[in-house]
């Protein structure tokens, strides 16, 4: 028999003076117009996509459900189960108060960052879907209205090591990954633009060059920088002005190496260089960004508005890249975007999610002025589109639906077929 996470004992949560539950706050007034609704349960199901997507459902006594998604990975389902009792009996329309309530109740379990915030994010997204369904308005309307009818999508592209000089020997394959070939990257960029219709792309730069000497020290030798420069040159020249192209480093390099790399890329039309240094030291991040005219983006590994604050206030980014189902949810992403707008910084939402959180990001992208684009990380995975009944991405854009809530409907048969081994399907409405 497994652990009953819903019944774990936490004296801090039970005795907190800042209990934001409706009962403690004295919120007892009846609500008209079908708005007097109570939450009855919260459940999760994990789908085995190119990431293990954690889908979330919030149930009500009105028979209406809201569907959300937490950023992928271990721990979120258990934490969501842990929080379900804190929501039972609450009115789901109080999205902001309920999110703050969970942050307060889970403060002893790490709600300033990490997977606890991620779990709360998944619930928060489901609450927006639920609230929109109850009120019969799309989610963007709950966030203040619409700036655009469609949100641009940038396609995260991946290419295995090429074979321009013949297939690698078995010994070479066993020794290290094969170098990424600039020509192969350029050909994939051309294919994605010409055949798939995207006008915004992203490629990885933390790829093997064949010149690495040490995988641990984060230092880039000149030959490695030259290899990365050649990839950027090949890709940007291949697509020209037909597409914007960003390049991701996955927080891999030292400060000095990041500066040298960014400097080497200045002659090229780089949309942004993402996460060139690890996320913990904001001073280093700011130093790298100020050192170059190559636009620098970061933010996917920083939690909540407080985590993004220094990046924005101290000039640590040219573009901020929060991940909505990880950073705190839809309203939290709007708060980050508003803070970014005060510093005239655009928002490019990092996103490796299923169609559920992808549409949540698009709904936010419609509701804020400074949206650049939302990431799409599953362009070679048929399951992604099959997971919902609606068509989400068309010709590189997400048209914002006018249906209530998020505007996407899970195909539970597909969800059931592709669940992570050992998972159980959550209840229907």
GROMACS .gro file of C-alpha atoms in nm:
model
  429
    1UNK     CA    1   0.000   0.000   0.000
    2UNK     CA    2   0.137   0.341  -0.100
    3UNK     CA    3   0.185   0.653   0.109
    4UNK     CA    4  -0.127   0.862   0.177
    5UNK     CA    5   0.016   1.200   0.078
    6UNK     CA    6  -0.317   1.372   0.145
    7UNK     CA    7  -0.289   1.292   0.514
    8UNK     CA    8   0.070   1.398   0.586
    9UNK     CA    9   0.108   1.594   0.910
   10UNK     CA   10   0.255   1.948   0.896
   11UNK     CA   11   0.227   2.155   1.218
   12UNK     CA   12   0.343   2.471   1.039
   13UNK     CA   13   0.056   2.452   0.792
   14UNK     CA   14  -0.197   2.367   1.059
   15UNK     CA   15  -0.107   2.652   1.295
   16UNK     CA   16  -0.021   2.928   1.049
   17UNK     CA   17  -0.179   3.265   1.128
   18UNK     CA   18  -0.198   3.340   0.755
   19UNK     CA   19  -0.454   3.076   0.671
   20UNK     CA   20  -0.626   3.192   0.353
   21UNK     CA   21  -0.894   2.923   0.345
   22UNK     CA   22  -1.245   3.056   0.286
   23UNK     CA   23  -1.357   2.934   0.628
   24UNK     CA   24  -1.071   3.110   0.809
   25UNK     CA   25  -1.121   3.427   0.605
   26UNK     CA   26  -1.495   3.431   0.669
   27UNK     CA   27  -1.583   3.413   0.300
   28UNK     CA   28  -1.938   3.280   0.327
   29UNK     CA   29  -2.148   3.501   0.096
   30UNK     CA   30  -2.357   3.312  -0.158
   31UNK     CA   31  -2.274   3.381  -0.523
   32UNK     CA   32  -2.536   3.406  -0.793
   33UNK     CA   33  -2.538   3.320  -1.160
   34UNK     CA   34  -2.419   2.961  -1.117
   35UNK     CA   35  -2.100   3.074  -0.942
   36UNK     CA   36  -2.166   2.906  -0.607
   37UNK     CA   37  -1.946   2.606  -0.684
   38UNK     CA   38  -1.722   2.394  -0.461
   39UNK     CA   39  -1.409   2.193  -0.538
   40UNK     CA   40  -1.453   1.825  -0.459
   41UNK     CA   41  -1.121   1.671  -0.567
   42UNK     CA   42  -0.789   1.717  -0.746
   43UNK     CA   43  -0.628   1.434  -0.946
   44UNK     CA   44  -0.330   1.382  -1.177
   45UNK     CA   45  -0.231   1.155  -1.463
   46UNK     CA   46   0.119   1.137  -1.611
   47UNK     CA   47   0.147   1.088  -1.988
   48UNK     CA   48   0.458   0.938  -2.148
   49UNK     CA   49   0.532   1.197  -2.416
   50UNK     CA   50   0.875   1.320  -2.516
   51UNK     CA   51   0.863   1.444  -2.156
   52UNK     CA   52   0.653   1.278  -1.881
   53UNK     CA   53   0.372   1.535  -1.884
   54UNK     CA   54   0.182   1.576  -1.555
   55UNK     CA   55  -0.184   1.653  -1.632
   56UNK     CA   56  -0.402   1.790  -1.352
   57UNK     CA   57  -0.778   1.791  -1.302
   58UNK     CA   58  -0.984   1.988  -1.052
   59UNK     CA   59  -1.337   1.856  -0.992
   60UNK     CA   60  -1.646   2.037  -0.860
   61UNK     CA   61  -1.988   1.959  -0.717
   62UNK     CA   62  -2.137   2.114  -1.032
   63UNK     CA   63  -1.993   1.833  -1.245
   64UNK     CA   64  -1.757   2.077  -1.417
   65UNK     CA   65  -1.384   2.002  -1.431
   66UNK     CA   66  -1.079   2.210  -1.509
   67UNK     CA   67  -0.771   2.064  -1.674
   68UNK     CA   68  -0.419   2.192  -1.621
   69UNK     CA   69  -0.060   2.078  -1.640
   70UNK     CA   70   0.246   2.096  -1.416
   71UNK     CA   71   0.597   2.099  -1.556
   72UNK     CA   72   0.717   1.745  -1.616
   73UNK     CA   73   0.909   1.528  -1.373
   74UNK     CA   74   0.901   1.340  -1.047
   75UNK     CA   75   0.743   1.478  -0.732
   76UNK     CA   76   0.469   1.699  -0.874
   77UNK     CA   77   0.191   1.434  -0.864
   78UNK     CA   78   0.265   1.352  -0.499
   79UNK     CA   79   0.268   1.721  -0.404
   80UNK     CA   80  -0.058   1.783  -0.588
   81UNK     CA   81  -0.214   1.491  -0.403
   82UNK     CA   82  -0.078   1.641  -0.081
   83UNK     CA   83  -0.254   1.971  -0.155
   84UNK     CA   84  -0.593   1.831  -0.260
   85UNK     CA   85  -0.744   1.853   0.093
   86UNK     CA   86  -0.651   2.223   0.112
   87UNK     CA   87  -0.878   2.292  -0.186
   88UNK     CA   88  -1.176   2.073  -0.107
   89UNK     CA   89  -1.485   2.285  -0.038
   90UNK     CA   90  -1.330   2.601  -0.187
   91UNK     CA   91  -1.483   2.807  -0.466
   92UNK     CA   92  -1.259   2.759  -0.774
   93UNK     CA   93  -1.330   3.111  -0.899
   94UNK     CA   94  -1.101   3.253  -0.629
   95UNK     CA   95  -0.794   3.161  -0.833
   96UNK     CA   96  -0.557   3.416  -0.685
   97UNK     CA   97  -0.652   3.352  -0.322
   98UNK     CA   98  -0.635   2.976  -0.366
   99UNK     CA   99  -0.289   3.000  -0.523
  100UNK     CA  100  -0.168   3.213  -0.233
  101UNK     CA  101  -0.338   2.973   0.007
  102UNK     CA  102  -0.138   2.682  -0.137
  103UNK     CA  103   0.186   2.878  -0.133
  104UNK     CA  104   0.130   2.957   0.234
  105UNK     CA  105   0.022   2.608   0.336
  106UNK     CA  106   0.319   2.455   0.154
  107UNK     CA  107   0.579   2.706   0.274
  108UNK     CA  108   0.740   2.446   0.497
  109UNK     CA  109   0.769   2.217   0.197
  110UNK     CA  110   0.953   2.460  -0.028
  111UNK     CA  111   0.699   2.686  -0.197
  112UNK     CA  112   0.953   2.959  -0.278
  113UNK     CA  113   1.084   2.749  -0.567
  114UNK     CA  114   1.135   2.406  -0.717
  115UNK     CA  115   0.884   2.128  -0.765
  116UNK     CA  116   0.645   2.262  -0.497
  117UNK     CA  117   0.590   2.574  -0.708
  118UNK     CA  118   0.562   2.354  -1.015
  119UNK     CA  119   0.287   2.146  -0.851
  120UNK     CA  120   0.098   2.461  -0.752
  121UNK     CA  121   0.139   2.586  -1.109
  122UNK     CA  122  -0.043   2.281  -1.245
  123UNK     CA  123  -0.334   2.335  -1.010
  124UNK     CA  124  -0.343   2.706  -1.095
  125UNK     CA  125  -0.368   2.633  -1.467
  126UNK     CA  126  -0.653   2.389  -1.402
  127UNK     CA  127  -0.831   2.655  -1.193
  128UNK     CA  128  -0.815   2.898  -1.485
  129UNK     CA  129  -0.961   2.637  -1.717
  130UNK     CA  130  -1.232   2.565  -1.460
  131UNK     CA  131  -1.310   2.930  -1.386
  132UNK     CA  132  -1.336   3.011  -1.755
  133UNK     CA  133  -1.570   2.717  -1.807
  134UNK     CA  134  -1.794   2.822  -1.518
  135UNK     CA  135  -1.806   3.184  -1.633
  136UNK     CA  136  -1.823   3.085  -2.001
  137UNK     CA  137  -1.528   3.300  -2.105
  138UNK     CA  138  -1.186   3.211  -2.248
  139UNK     CA  139  -0.895   3.215  -2.004
  140UNK     CA  140  -0.735   3.526  -2.157
  141UNK     CA  141  -1.046   3.721  -2.054
  142UNK     CA  142  -0.978   3.633  -1.690
  143UNK     CA  143  -0.629   3.783  -1.731
  144UNK     CA  144  -0.742   4.122  -1.856
  145UNK     CA  145  -0.833   4.073  -2.219
  146UNK     CA  146  -0.664   4.033  -2.553
  147UNK     CA  147  -0.374   4.203  -2.729
  148UNK     CA  148  -0.368   3.962  -3.025
  149UNK     CA  149  -0.578   3.690  -3.189
  150UNK     CA  150  -0.286   3.453  -3.245
  151UNK     CA  151   0.044   3.391  -3.068
  152UNK     CA  152   0.363   3.314  -3.256
  153UNK     CA  153   0.528   2.977  -3.196
  154UNK     CA  154   0.899   2.906  -3.215
  155UNK     CA  155   0.994   2.551  -3.304
  156UNK     CA  156   1.271   2.387  -3.102
  157UNK     CA  157   1.468   2.186  -3.358
  158UNK     CA  158   1.699   1.891  -3.303
  159UNK     CA  159   1.949   1.722  -3.531
  160UNK     CA  160   2.167   1.423  -3.452
  161UNK     CA  161   2.538   1.426  -3.542
  162UNK     CA  162   2.591   1.429  -3.918
  163UNK     CA  163   2.787   1.197  -4.144
  164UNK     CA  164   2.942   1.434  -4.397
  165UNK     CA  165   3.280   1.259  -4.363
  166UNK     CA  166   3.139   0.905  -4.361
  167UNK     CA  167   2.980   0.701  -4.082
  168UNK     CA  168   3.165   0.698  -3.748
  169UNK     CA  169   3.356   0.392  -3.642
  170UNK     CA  170   3.221   0.189  -3.350
  171UNK     CA  171   3.520   0.297  -3.143
  172UNK     CA  172   3.446   0.662  -3.209
  173UNK     CA  173   3.077   0.610  -3.126
  174UNK     CA  174   3.163   0.446  -2.796
  175UNK     CA  175   3.416   0.714  -2.703
  176UNK     CA  176   3.199   1.026  -2.731
  177UNK     CA  177   2.892   1.166  -2.906
  178UNK     CA  178   2.938   1.251  -3.272
  179UNK     CA  179   2.999   1.618  -3.354
  180UNK     CA  180   2.699   1.821  -3.465
  181UNK     CA  181   2.733   1.912  -3.831
  182UNK     CA  182   2.655   2.275  -3.925
  183UNK     CA  183   2.524   2.166  -4.265
  184UNK     CA  184   2.279   1.920  -4.107
  185UNK     CA  185   2.152   2.194  -3.875
  186UNK     CA  186   2.108   2.431  -4.169
  187UNK     CA  187   1.921   2.169  -4.370
  188UNK     CA  188   1.682   2.106  -4.082
  189UNK     CA  189   1.623   2.480  -4.045
  190UNK     CA  190   1.537   2.500  -4.414
  191UNK     CA  191   1.300   2.204  -4.385
  192UNK     CA  192   1.118   2.343  -4.082
  193UNK     CA  193   1.072   2.680  -4.248
  194UNK     CA  194   0.987   2.561  -4.601
  195UNK     CA  195   0.789   2.245  -4.528
  196UNK     CA  196   0.644   2.296  -4.179
  197UNK     CA  197   0.573   2.667  -4.207
  198UNK     CA  198   0.750   2.805  -3.898
  199UNK     CA  199   0.909   3.148  -3.908
  200UNK     CA  200   1.072   3.119  -3.566
  201UNK     CA  201   1.321   2.846  -3.464
  202UNK     CA  202   1.561   2.745  -3.190
  203UNK     CA  203   1.867   2.519  -3.208
  204UNK     CA  204   2.095   2.385  -2.936
  205UNK     CA  205   2.453   2.509  -2.907
  206UNK     CA  206   2.557   2.284  -2.619
  207UNK     CA  207   2.625   2.014  -2.876
  208UNK     CA  208   2.937   1.801  -2.931
  209UNK     CA  209   3.206   1.961  -3.143
  210UNK     CA  210   3.469   1.688  -3.128
  211UNK     CA  211   3.709   1.930  -2.959
  212UNK     CA  212   3.601   1.879  -2.597
  213UNK     CA  213   3.872   1.794  -2.343
  214UNK     CA  214   3.674   1.796  -2.016
  215UNK     CA  215   3.297   1.769  -1.972
  216UNK     CA  216   3.297   1.907  -1.619
  217UNK     CA  217   3.479   2.241  -1.622
  218UNK     CA  218   3.235   2.441  -1.843
  219UNK     CA  219   3.527   2.596  -2.033
  220UNK     CA  220   3.503   2.643  -2.408
  221UNK     CA  221   3.821   2.609  -2.610
  222UNK     CA  222   3.857   2.828  -2.917
  223UNK     CA  223   3.791   2.530  -3.145
  224UNK     CA  224   3.462   2.468  -2.965
  225UNK     CA  225   3.359   2.831  -3.000
  226UNK     CA  226   3.447   2.820  -3.370
  227UNK     CA  227   3.230   2.509  -3.411
  228UNK     CA  228   2.933   2.681  -3.244
  229UNK     CA  229   2.990   2.994  -3.451
  230UNK     CA  230   2.985   2.783  -3.768
  231UNK     CA  231   2.647   2.634  -3.667
  232UNK     CA  232   2.501   2.979  -3.612
  233UNK     CA  233   2.642   3.100  -3.942
  234UNK     CA  234   2.506   2.802  -4.135
  235UNK     CA  235   2.157   2.817  -3.983
  236UNK     CA  236   2.107   3.194  -4.002
  237UNK     CA  237   2.233   3.208  -4.359
  238UNK     CA  238   2.009   2.917  -4.458
  239UNK     CA  239   1.688   3.085  -4.345
  240UNK     CA  240   1.789   3.446  -4.400
  241UNK     CA  241   1.511   3.689  -4.320
  242UNK     CA  242   1.242   3.422  -4.352
  243UNK     CA  243   1.274   3.320  -3.987
  244UNK     CA  244   1.409   3.434  -3.653
  245UNK     CA  245   1.652   3.187  -3.494
  246UNK     CA  246   1.747   3.153  -3.127
  247UNK     CA  247   2.019   2.928  -2.985
  248UNK     CA  248   2.011   2.745  -2.651
  249UNK     CA  249   2.312   2.670  -2.431
  250UNK     CA  250   2.129   2.499  -2.140
  251UNK     CA  251   2.328   2.686  -1.870
  252UNK     CA  252   2.648   2.505  -1.973
  253UNK     CA  253   2.941   2.749  -1.979
  254UNK     CA  254   3.169   2.961  -1.762
  255UNK     CA  255   3.130   3.337  -1.754
  256UNK     CA  256   3.440   3.392  -1.965
  257UNK     CA  257   3.343   3.126  -2.220
  258UNK     CA  258   2.990   3.265  -2.244
  259UNK     CA  259   3.129   3.614  -2.312
  260UNK     CA  260   3.363   3.486  -2.582
  261UNK     CA  261   3.086   3.285  -2.744
  262UNK     CA  262   2.839   3.575  -2.739
  263UNK     CA  263   3.105   3.804  -2.887
  264UNK     CA  264   3.175   3.556  -3.167
  265UNK     CA  265   2.805   3.553  -3.256
  266UNK     CA  266   2.762   3.930  -3.275
  267UNK     CA  267   2.800   3.947  -3.657
  268UNK     CA  268   2.502   3.713  -3.706
  269UNK     CA  269   2.127   3.761  -3.689
  270UNK     CA  270   2.075   3.580  -3.358
  271UNK     CA  271   1.727   3.623  -3.211
  272UNK     CA  272   1.867   3.538  -2.870
  273UNK     CA  273   2.132   3.326  -2.697
  274UNK     CA  274   1.961   3.134  -2.419
  275UNK     CA  275   2.100   3.034  -2.078
  276UNK     CA  276   2.473   3.059  -2.156
  277UNK     CA  277   2.563   3.036  -1.784
  278UNK     CA  278   2.409   2.850  -1.486
  279UNK     CA  279   2.103   3.019  -1.333
  280UNK     CA  280   2.204   3.055  -0.968
  281UNK     CA  281   2.442   3.355  -0.985
  282UNK     CA  282   2.253   3.661  -1.106
  283UNK     CA  283   2.564   3.879  -1.091
  284UNK     CA  284   2.737   3.660  -1.349
  285UNK     CA  285   2.424   3.652  -1.564
  286UNK     CA  286   2.412   4.032  -1.563
  287UNK     CA  287   2.784   4.056  -1.642
  288UNK     CA  288   2.750   3.829  -1.945
  289UNK     CA  289   2.444   4.012  -2.079
  290UNK     CA  290   2.608   4.354  -2.046
  291UNK     CA  291   2.923   4.236  -2.220
  292UNK     CA  292   2.769   4.171  -2.561
  293UNK     CA  293   2.530   4.301  -2.825
  294UNK     CA  294   2.406   3.943  -2.881
  295UNK     CA  295   2.063   3.932  -2.712
  296UNK     CA  296   2.065   3.711  -2.402
  297UNK     CA  297   1.762   3.522  -2.270
  298UNK     CA  298   1.709   3.338  -1.940
  299UNK     CA  299   1.438   3.261  -1.687
  300UNK     CA  300   1.314   2.903  -1.722
  301UNK     CA  301   1.501   2.794  -1.407
  302UNK     CA  302   1.400   3.090  -1.191
  303UNK     CA  303   1.082   3.065  -0.986
  304UNK     CA  304   0.798   3.311  -0.936
  305UNK     CA  305   0.813   3.687  -0.984
  306UNK     CA  306   1.057   3.727  -0.697
  307UNK     CA  307   1.301   3.497  -0.874
  308UNK     CA  308   1.278   3.695  -1.199
  309UNK     CA  309   1.302   4.033  -1.027
  310UNK     CA  310   1.681   4.069  -1.019
  311UNK     CA  311   1.717   3.946  -1.375
  312UNK     CA  312   1.494   4.229  -1.488
  313UNK     CA  313   1.585   4.509  -1.248
  314UNK     CA  314   1.959   4.464  -1.292
  315UNK     CA  315   1.966   4.415  -1.668
  316UNK     CA  316   2.040   4.043  -1.656
  317UNK     CA  317   1.837   3.960  -1.967
  318UNK     CA  318   1.740   4.115  -2.297
  319UNK     CA  319   1.454   3.866  -2.319
  320UNK     CA  320   1.291   3.691  -2.023
  321UNK     CA  321   1.187   3.327  -2.069
  322UNK     CA  322   0.963   3.197  -1.788
  323UNK     CA  323   0.815   2.848  -1.813
  324UNK     CA  324   0.449   2.891  -1.716
  325UNK     CA  325   0.368   2.549  -1.563
  326UNK     CA  326   0.694   2.566  -1.369
  327UNK     CA  327   0.725   2.930  -1.262
  328UNK     CA  328   0.394   2.964  -1.074
  329UNK     CA  329   0.114   2.946  -1.328
  330UNK     CA  330  -0.078   3.182  -1.553
  331UNK     CA  331  -0.130   3.479  -1.322
  332UNK     CA  332   0.230   3.456  -1.202
  333UNK     CA  333   0.351   3.467  -1.562
  334UNK     CA  334   0.137   3.776  -1.621
  335UNK     CA  335   0.300   3.936  -1.315
  336UNK     CA  336   0.644   3.855  -1.454
  337UNK     CA  337   0.545   3.998  -1.792
  338UNK     CA  338   0.418   4.317  -1.628
  339UNK     CA  339   0.747   4.354  -1.440
  340UNK     CA  340   0.937   4.290  -1.761
  341UNK     CA  341   0.730   4.552  -1.938
  342UNK     CA  342   0.835   4.811  -1.680
  343UNK     CA  343   1.192   4.745  -1.798
  344UNK     CA  344   1.093   4.726  -2.167
  345UNK     CA  345   1.187   4.358  -2.189
  346UNK     CA  346   0.991   4.116  -2.412
  347UNK     CA  347   0.872   3.770  -2.305
  348UNK     CA  348   0.949   3.445  -2.488
  349UNK     CA  349   0.786   3.163  -2.293
  350UNK     CA  350   0.991   2.849  -2.250
  351UNK     CA  351   0.765   2.548  -2.303
  352UNK     CA  352   0.820   2.172  -2.325
  353UNK     CA  353   0.461   2.085  -2.235
  354UNK     CA  354   0.168   1.898  -2.382
  355UNK     CA  355  -0.103   2.096  -2.567
  356UNK     CA  356  -0.265   2.178  -2.230
  357UNK     CA  357   0.008   2.400  -2.082
  358UNK     CA  358   0.108   2.512  -2.432
  359UNK     CA  359  -0.239   2.659  -2.473
  360UNK     CA  360  -0.219   2.810  -2.124
  361UNK     CA  361   0.101   2.986  -2.233
  362UNK     CA  362  -0.070   3.104  -2.550
  363UNK     CA  363  -0.365   3.240  -2.349
  364UNK     CA  364  -0.118   3.441  -2.140
  365UNK     CA  365   0.065   3.542  -2.457
  366UNK     CA  366  -0.259   3.686  -2.589
  367UNK     CA  367  -0.321   3.883  -2.269
  368UNK     CA  368   0.015   4.060  -2.227
  369UNK     CA  369   0.161   4.331  -2.452
  370UNK     CA  370   0.524   4.214  -2.463
  371UNK     CA  371   0.490   3.860  -2.600
  372UNK     CA  372   0.748   3.745  -2.853
  373UNK     CA  373   0.658   3.379  -2.888
  374UNK     CA  374   0.579   3.049  -2.715
  375UNK     CA  375   0.809   2.750  -2.757
  376UNK     CA  376   0.702   2.421  -2.919
  377UNK     CA  377   0.924   2.125  -2.835
  378UNK     CA  378   0.743   1.828  -2.992
  379UNK     CA  379   0.739   1.888  -3.366
  380UNK     CA  380   0.841   1.529  -3.442
  381UNK     CA  381   0.595   1.366  -3.198
  382UNK     CA  382   0.253   1.273  -3.342
  383UNK     CA  383   0.118   1.205  -2.992
  384UNK     CA  384   0.140   1.575  -2.905
  385UNK     CA  385  -0.136   1.677  -3.145
  386UNK     CA  386  -0.342   1.363  -3.080
  387UNK     CA  387  -0.368   1.434  -2.707
  388UNK     CA  388  -0.644   1.694  -2.756
  389UNK     CA  389  -0.943   1.708  -2.985
  390UNK     CA  390  -0.864   2.053  -3.124
  391UNK     CA  391  -0.593   2.160  -3.368
  392UNK     CA  392  -0.358   2.382  -3.169
  393UNK     CA  393  -0.072   2.499  -3.395
  394UNK     CA  394  -0.135   2.609  -3.752
  395UNK     CA  395   0.142   2.748  -3.976
  396UNK     CA  396   0.360   2.845  -3.683
  397UNK     CA  397   0.090   3.021  -3.480
  398UNK     CA  398  -0.163   2.934  -3.210
  399UNK     CA  399  -0.496   3.098  -3.277
  400UNK     CA  400  -0.653   3.184  -2.943
  401UNK     CA  401  -0.984   2.996  -2.907
  402UNK     CA  402  -1.300   3.167  -2.796
  403UNK     CA  403  -1.429   2.857  -2.618
  404UNK     CA  404  -1.447   2.878  -2.236
  405UNK     CA  405  -1.137   2.810  -2.031
  406UNK     CA  406  -0.819   2.704  -2.206
  407UNK     CA  407  -1.010   2.592  -2.513
  408UNK     CA  408  -0.862   2.243  -2.547
  409UNK     CA  409  -1.030   1.909  -2.473
  410UNK     CA  410  -0.830   1.603  -2.370
  411UNK     CA  411  -0.888   1.285  -2.568
  412UNK     CA  412  -0.901   1.049  -2.269
  413UNK     CA  413  -0.863   0.743  -2.491
  414UNK     CA  414  -0.529   0.875  -2.615
  415UNK     CA  415  -0.429   0.977  -2.263
  416UNK     CA  416  -0.511   0.629  -2.136
  417UNK     CA  417  -0.314   0.463  -2.415
  418UNK     CA  418   0.001   0.664  -2.346
  419UNK     CA  419   0.015   0.686  -1.967
  420UNK     CA  420   0.346   0.633  -1.788
  421UNK     CA  421   0.378   0.270  -1.678
  422UNK     CA  422   0.197   0.214  -1.349
  423UNK     CA  423  -0.013   0.532  -1.381
  424UNK     CA  424  -0.392   0.544  -1.344
  425UNK     CA  425  -0.626   0.760  -1.547
  426UNK     CA  426  -0.800   1.039  -1.360
  427UNK     CA  427  -1.178   1.044  -1.342
  428UNK     CA  428  -1.397   1.183  -1.617
  429UNK     CA  429  -1.615   1.482  -1.539
   0.00000   0.00000   0.00000
